[in-house]
Short mmCIF file of C-alpha atoms in Angstrom, two decimals:
data_model
loop_
_atom_site.label_atom_id
_atom_site.label_comp_id
_atom_site.label_asym_id
_atom_site.label_seq_id
_atom_site.Cartn_x
_atom_site.Cartn_y
_atom_site.Cartn_z
CA MET A 1 54.38 59.80 -70.64
CA ASP A 2 51.87 57.87 -71.83
CA LYS A 3 52.48 55.58 -69.75
CA LYS A 4 53.18 57.04 -66.80
CA VAL A 5 49.22 58.10 -66.83
CA VAL A 6 48.06 54.94 -67.61
CA ASN A 7 49.51 52.98 -64.74
CA LEU A 8 47.97 56.69 -62.60
CA ASP A 9 44.81 56.02 -63.55
CA SER A 10 45.17 51.80 -62.96
CA LYS A 11 46.07 53.11 -59.86
CA LYS A 12 42.87 55.00 -58.58
CA THR A 13 40.72 52.08 -60.37
CA ILE A 14 42.31 49.94 -58.34
CA GLU A 15 41.74 51.68 -55.35
CA LEU A 16 38.22 53.61 -55.75
CA GLU A 17 37.34 49.52 -56.85
CA TRP A 18 39.09 47.87 -52.81
CA LYS A 19 37.34 50.98 -50.69
CA LYS A 20 34.30 50.03 -52.17
CA TYR A 21 34.45 46.63 -51.53
CA ALA A 22 35.62 48.03 -48.45
CA LYS A 23 32.73 49.64 -47.54
CA LEU A 24 30.90 46.62 -48.58
CA GLY A 25 32.21 44.41 -46.11
CA MET A 26 32.25 46.19 -43.50
CA PHE A 27 28.50 46.61 -43.42
CA PHE A 28 28.58 42.90 -43.93
CA ILE A 29 30.06 42.66 -41.16
CA ILE A 30 27.90 45.08 -39.37
CA LEU A 31 25.14 43.49 -39.88
CA ILE A 32 25.87 40.57 -38.74
CA VAL A 33 27.44 41.71 -35.24
CA LEU A 34 23.88 42.93 -35.31
CA PHE A 35 21.05 39.92 -35.99
CA ALA A 36 24.18 38.08 -33.84
CA LEU A 37 23.16 40.56 -31.07
CA PHE A 38 19.70 40.49 -31.30
CA LEU A 39 19.96 36.69 -31.61
CA THR A 40 21.81 35.92 -28.03
CA SER A 41 19.58 39.40 -26.45
CA ALA A 42 16.87 37.93 -27.99
CA PHE A 43 14.06 34.69 -26.07
CA ILE A 44 10.22 33.42 -27.00
CA VAL A 45 8.83 32.16 -23.48
CA LYS A 46 6.81 29.71 -24.19
CA GLU A 47 3.62 27.90 -22.68
CA GLY A 48 3.67 26.27 -19.51
CA GLU A 49 7.20 27.91 -18.81
CA TYR A 50 9.26 30.38 -16.45
CA LYS A 51 12.01 32.34 -17.89
CA VAL A 52 14.12 33.70 -15.63
CA VAL A 53 16.93 37.26 -16.79
CA ARG A 54 19.64 36.77 -14.08
CA GLN A 55 22.07 40.10 -14.48
CA PHE A 56 25.52 38.40 -12.09
CA GLN A 57 23.60 36.52 -10.34
CA GLU A 58 20.68 38.77 -9.24
CA VAL A 59 17.20 38.25 -10.70
CA VAL A 60 16.38 41.13 -12.46
CA SER A 61 13.33 40.03 -14.74
CA ILE A 62 10.71 36.95 -14.77
CA LYS A 63 8.79 35.99 -17.72
CA SER A 64 5.39 34.22 -17.55
CA GLU A 65 3.34 35.19 -20.47
CA PRO A 66 3.79 32.58 -23.84
CA GLY A 67 5.84 35.18 -26.16
CA LEU A 68 9.29 37.05 -27.09
CA ALA A 69 11.44 39.16 -24.71
CA PHE A 70 15.00 40.47 -24.73
CA LYS A 71 18.02 41.04 -22.07
CA ILE A 72 21.64 42.36 -22.86
CA PRO A 73 23.62 40.31 -24.47
CA PHE A 74 26.98 38.29 -22.55
CA ILE A 75 25.38 40.34 -19.52
CA GLN A 76 22.01 38.84 -18.68
CA THR A 77 21.27 35.49 -18.91
CA VAL A 78 17.91 33.27 -18.41
CA SER A 79 17.37 29.89 -17.23
CA THR A 80 13.58 27.91 -16.97
CA LEU A 81 12.20 26.33 -14.46
CA PRO A 82 8.31 24.71 -15.17
CA LYS A 83 4.95 26.56 -14.56
CA TYR A 84 2.72 23.23 -14.42
CA GLN A 85 2.84 21.11 -10.85
CA MET A 86 5.33 18.19 -11.59
CA ALA A 87 5.36 15.32 -9.44
CA TYR A 88 8.61 13.70 -7.57
CA ASP A 89 8.78 10.40 -5.89
CA VAL A 90 9.98 10.37 -3.00
CA SER A 91 13.03 7.60 -2.21
CA GLN A 92 11.84 5.03 0.74
CA ALA A 93 12.82 5.47 4.18
CA GLU A 94 13.00 3.37 7.45
CA ILE A 95 11.80 4.71 10.38
CA ASN A 96 10.92 3.80 14.17
CA THR A 97 6.87 3.89 15.62
CA LYS A 98 6.20 4.64 18.72
CA ASP A 99 6.54 1.43 20.53
CA LYS A 100 9.83 1.60 19.34
CA LYS A 101 8.93 -0.46 15.55
CA ARG A 102 10.86 -0.27 12.75
CA MET A 103 8.99 0.12 8.85
CA ILE A 104 9.97 1.26 5.23
CA ILE A 105 7.55 3.79 4.04
CA ASP A 106 7.36 5.33 0.97
CA ASN A 107 6.28 8.92 -0.44
CA TYR A 108 5.03 10.72 -3.49
CA ALA A 109 4.59 14.81 -3.92
CA VAL A 110 3.00 16.55 -6.29
CA TRP A 111 4.17 19.85 -5.63
CA LYS A 112 5.27 23.45 -7.73
CA ILE A 113 7.01 26.75 -8.40
CA ASP A 114 4.79 29.44 -6.60
CA ASP A 115 8.20 31.80 -6.71
CA PRO A 116 10.28 30.94 -9.78
CA GLY A 117 12.74 34.26 -8.01
CA LYS A 118 12.98 32.97 -4.38
CA MET A 119 13.36 29.08 -6.52
CA ILE A 120 16.59 30.83 -8.93
CA THR A 121 18.30 32.26 -5.78
CA ASN A 122 17.88 30.15 -2.93
CA ALA A 123 17.90 26.68 -4.32
CA ARG A 124 19.29 27.46 -7.88
CA THR A 125 17.72 24.32 -9.70
CA VAL A 126 14.66 22.15 -9.99
CA VAL A 127 17.00 19.28 -9.14
CA ASN A 128 18.11 20.89 -5.56
CA ALA A 129 15.01 22.05 -4.72
CA GLU A 130 12.75 18.53 -5.41
CA SER A 131 16.19 17.25 -2.55
CA ARG A 132 15.25 20.15 -0.70
CA MET A 133 11.16 19.32 -0.32
CA GLU A 134 12.03 15.45 0.10
CA GLU A 135 14.68 15.99 3.46
CA PHE A 136 12.25 18.49 5.08
CA ILE A 137 9.23 15.03 3.46
CA TYR A 138 11.37 12.63 5.77
CA SER A 139 11.33 14.66 8.33
CA VAL A 140 7.96 15.08 8.90
CA VAL A 141 7.34 11.87 8.03
CA ARG A 142 9.48 10.40 10.41
CA ALA A 143 8.14 12.91 13.18
CA GLU A 144 4.45 11.96 12.78
CA LEU A 145 4.19 8.28 12.13
CA GLY A 146 7.35 8.64 15.35
CA GLN A 147 3.74 9.00 17.51
CA LEU A 148 2.49 6.31 16.73
CA GLU A 149 2.07 2.54 16.99
CA TYR A 150 2.32 -0.10 15.26
CA ASP A 151 -0.46 -1.33 14.80
CA GLU A 152 -2.72 2.52 14.55
CA ILE A 153 -1.01 2.20 11.17
CA ILE A 154 -0.90 -0.50 9.77
CA ASN A 155 -4.76 -1.80 10.94
CA ASP A 156 -6.98 0.15 9.64
CA GLU A 157 -9.07 -0.63 12.13
CA LYS A 158 -7.38 1.12 15.20
CA SER A 159 -6.13 4.01 12.94
CA SER A 160 -5.99 7.10 14.74
CA ARG A 161 -3.73 9.06 11.26
CA GLY A 162 -6.79 11.62 10.76
CA SER A 163 -5.39 13.39 7.86
CA PHE A 164 -2.15 12.72 7.84
CA ASN A 165 -1.64 13.57 4.46
CA ASP A 166 -2.47 16.68 5.31
CA ARG A 167 -0.27 17.60 8.10
CA VAL A 168 2.26 16.83 6.67
CA THR A 169 1.68 19.02 4.16
CA MET A 170 1.16 21.67 6.08
CA LYS A 171 4.05 21.47 8.01
CA VAL A 172 6.63 20.87 4.69
CA ASN A 173 5.11 23.62 3.13
CA GLU A 174 6.19 25.52 7.27
CA LEU A 175 9.21 24.21 6.62
CA LEU A 176 9.75 25.10 2.66
CA SER A 177 7.97 28.70 3.31
CA LYS A 178 10.67 29.22 6.16
CA ASP A 179 13.84 29.01 4.36
CA GLU A 180 11.82 30.83 1.17
CA TYR A 181 12.72 28.64 -1.86
CA GLY A 182 9.97 29.28 -3.46
CA ILE A 183 7.90 25.97 -4.41
CA ILE A 184 4.86 24.40 -3.03
CA VAL A 185 3.93 21.08 -1.58
CA THR A 186 0.08 20.72 -2.93
CA ASP A 187 0.29 16.66 -2.15
CA VAL A 188 2.03 14.18 0.50
CA ARG A 189 1.27 10.81 -0.48
CA THR A 190 2.49 7.15 1.78
CA LYS A 191 1.80 4.89 -1.70
CA ARG A 192 2.91 2.34 1.09
CA THR A 193 4.63 1.26 4.03
CA ASP A 194 6.71 -2.34 3.89
CA LEU A 195 8.16 -4.11 7.03
CA PRO A 196 11.94 -4.61 6.85
CA GLN A 197 12.47 -8.67 5.52
CA GLU A 198 13.02 -10.03 9.49
CA ASN A 199 10.25 -8.87 11.00
CA GLU A 200 7.99 -9.91 8.54
CA ASN A 201 7.04 -12.99 9.33
CA SER A 202 5.99 -12.31 13.01
CA VAL A 203 3.74 -9.77 12.07
CA TYR A 204 1.82 -12.44 9.03
CA THR A 205 1.27 -14.63 12.14
CA ARG A 206 0.20 -12.16 14.05
CA MET A 207 -1.77 -10.85 11.96
CA VAL A 208 -3.40 -13.96 10.70
CA SER A 209 -4.04 -15.05 15.06
CA GLU A 210 -6.08 -11.60 14.81
CA ARG A 211 -8.17 -12.30 11.24
CA GLU A 212 -8.63 -16.36 13.32
CA SER A 213 -9.18 -14.93 16.69
CA LYS A 214 -11.84 -12.34 15.03
CA ALA A 215 -13.40 -15.43 12.35
CA GLN A 216 -13.86 -17.03 16.05
CA GLU A 217 -16.25 -14.11 17.80
CA TYR A 218 -17.93 -13.79 14.52
CA LEU A 219 -18.74 -17.48 14.27
CA SER A 220 -19.50 -17.56 18.25
CA ILE A 221 -21.91 -14.62 17.50
CA GLY A 222 -23.69 -16.05 14.86
CA ASP A 223 -24.04 -19.64 16.97
CA ALA A 224 -25.79 -17.40 19.75
CA GLU A 225 -28.09 -15.83 17.48
CA LYS A 226 -28.77 -19.23 15.64
CA ASN A 227 -29.53 -20.81 19.22
CA ARG A 228 -31.79 -17.31 20.02
CA ILE A 229 -34.21 -17.21 16.95
CA THR A 230 -34.20 -21.55 17.07
CA ALA A 231 -35.57 -21.22 20.98
CA GLU A 232 -37.90 -18.07 20.45
CA THR A 233 -38.90 -20.33 17.04
CA ASP A 234 -39.93 -23.80 19.42
CA ARG A 235 -41.21 -21.15 22.36
CA LYS A 236 -43.96 -19.82 19.53
CA VAL A 237 -44.70 -23.37 17.67
CA ARG A 238 -45.42 -25.54 20.86
CA GLU A 239 -47.91 -21.93 21.84
CA THR A 240 -49.20 -22.61 18.56
CA LEU A 241 -49.73 -26.36 18.71
CA SER A 242 -50.78 -25.62 22.07
CA LYS A 243 -53.68 -23.86 21.76
CA ALA A 244 -54.88 -25.89 18.36
CA GLN A 245 -55.14 -28.13 20.93
CA ALA A 246 -57.10 -26.40 23.20
CA ASN A 247 -59.27 -25.14 20.21
CA ALA A 248 -60.00 -28.67 18.77
CA GLU A 249 -61.01 -30.42 22.20
CA VAL A 250 -63.00 -27.13 23.11
CA ILE A 251 -64.30 -28.36 19.18
CA ARG A 252 -64.64 -31.54 19.41
CA SER A 253 -67.02 -31.82 22.92
CA GLU A 254 -69.61 -29.28 21.28
CA GLY A 255 -69.46 -30.95 18.93
CA GLU A 256 -70.14 -35.31 20.50
CA GLY A 257 -72.43 -32.92 23.14
CA GLU A 258 -74.28 -32.14 20.07
CA ALA A 259 -74.04 -35.54 18.12
CA ALA A 260 -75.07 -37.43 21.22
CA LYS A 261 -78.63 -35.07 21.59
CA MET A 262 -79.00 -35.57 17.58
CA TYR A 263 -78.79 -39.49 18.29
CA ASN A 264 -81.22 -39.00 21.72
CA ASN A 265 -83.80 -36.87 19.57
CA SER A 266 -83.38 -39.18 16.89
CA PHE A 267 -83.81 -42.55 18.22
CA SER A 268 -86.75 -41.76 21.25
CA LYS A 269 -88.68 -41.43 18.07
CA ASP A 270 -87.75 -45.08 17.93
CA ARG A 271 -86.90 -47.55 20.33
CA GLU A 272 -86.74 -50.65 17.65
CA PHE A 273 -85.03 -48.82 16.22
CA TYR A 274 -81.86 -47.87 18.22
CA SER A 275 -82.13 -51.48 19.00
CA LEU A 276 -81.56 -52.80 15.58
CA PHE A 277 -78.77 -50.40 15.54
CA ARG A 278 -76.60 -50.82 18.55
CA THR A 279 -77.12 -55.15 17.89
CA LEU A 280 -75.34 -53.94 14.18
CA GLU A 281 -72.88 -51.91 16.24
CA THR A 282 -71.92 -55.08 17.97
CA TYR A 283 -72.10 -56.64 15.04
CA LYS A 284 -69.68 -55.16 13.59
CA LYS A 285 -67.14 -55.32 16.65
CA THR A 286 -67.58 -58.52 17.76
CA ILE A 287 -67.32 -60.45 14.44
CA GLY A 288 -64.83 -61.03 11.69
CA GLU A 289 -63.76 -63.08 8.78
CA ASP A 290 -62.67 -65.53 10.75
CA THR A 291 -65.29 -65.60 13.88
CA VAL A 292 -67.27 -68.67 15.41
CA ILE A 293 -70.84 -67.61 17.34
CA VAL A 294 -72.01 -70.03 19.59
CA ILE A 295 -75.31 -69.25 20.17
CA PRO A 296 -79.40 -71.13 20.93
CA SER A 297 -81.23 -70.79 17.14
CA ASP A 298 -84.13 -69.39 19.43
CA SER A 299 -81.51 -65.79 20.49
CA PRO A 300 -82.59 -63.03 19.50
CA TYR A 301 -79.52 -62.83 17.59
CA ALA A 302 -78.96 -65.90 15.62
CA ARG A 303 -82.74 -65.45 13.98
CA LEU A 304 -81.34 -62.01 13.25
CA LEU A 305 -78.50 -63.39 11.84
CA MET A 306 -80.68 -65.85 10.05
CA GLY A 307 -82.59 -63.13 8.35
CA TYR A 308 -85.96 -63.83 10.45
CA THR A 309 -87.86 -59.93 12.20
CA GLU A 310 -90.36 -61.73 13.48
#
């Protein structure tokens, strides 16, 4: 009898312990499930990104402010898109100019996502958006440069490209807006323009010829200007010398006249002194170191030479 009571009590104790642990286990399971649901429903929006919430491929909300956000677990999905501007290196492409010449164009574009909902719906991914953008850029650049002659594109002096980059940017944005891709191109730029290998030598030779022709033109203009300046300078020099010589002749004649007048006034006061002066002037011109003079001893000339004054 006592054995049966002990067995019954043991069974009841085991059942109570089992129920206790079962309830505790159920509590932990529920807690884990709730934590898992929290993890699968919560997501963080970071600075510089969009979070697009979709349900069965339909966009239900767009989160753009940084912080914690929630979605319905297992039903809704979240896609991340960049909010900042991005640079895309467009693949090199060969185009034909208006005069049927080939050239290779290398461009790059700066773009950003303007409408995340449209971008996810129509382009799906950033890679697809860039692919569509590249197609539009190539199409517009080919059409724009196809209206220009080859020389107008490569020669800055003859270039009629004008606001080429602005026109390309505007037209690419029109195409993207028409197809509602939700992105906008802020700038399209040409990094470089190259020639196919087979055309480089001929174009280089022609460019050298053009530069040599231009250099010769500058040299001709310089020579003509030099000759004009030289001729003008020579004319002014001749005029200045002519005027100086004329003035000198006038001054000389005036001086000679004044000297003659002074001589006449001086010599008229003492005729004997004038005679002596003229004689001495004659000696200066006729007598040198090797001069031999034969004259009568009683001539006035000889008397003066010998020192006789009477």
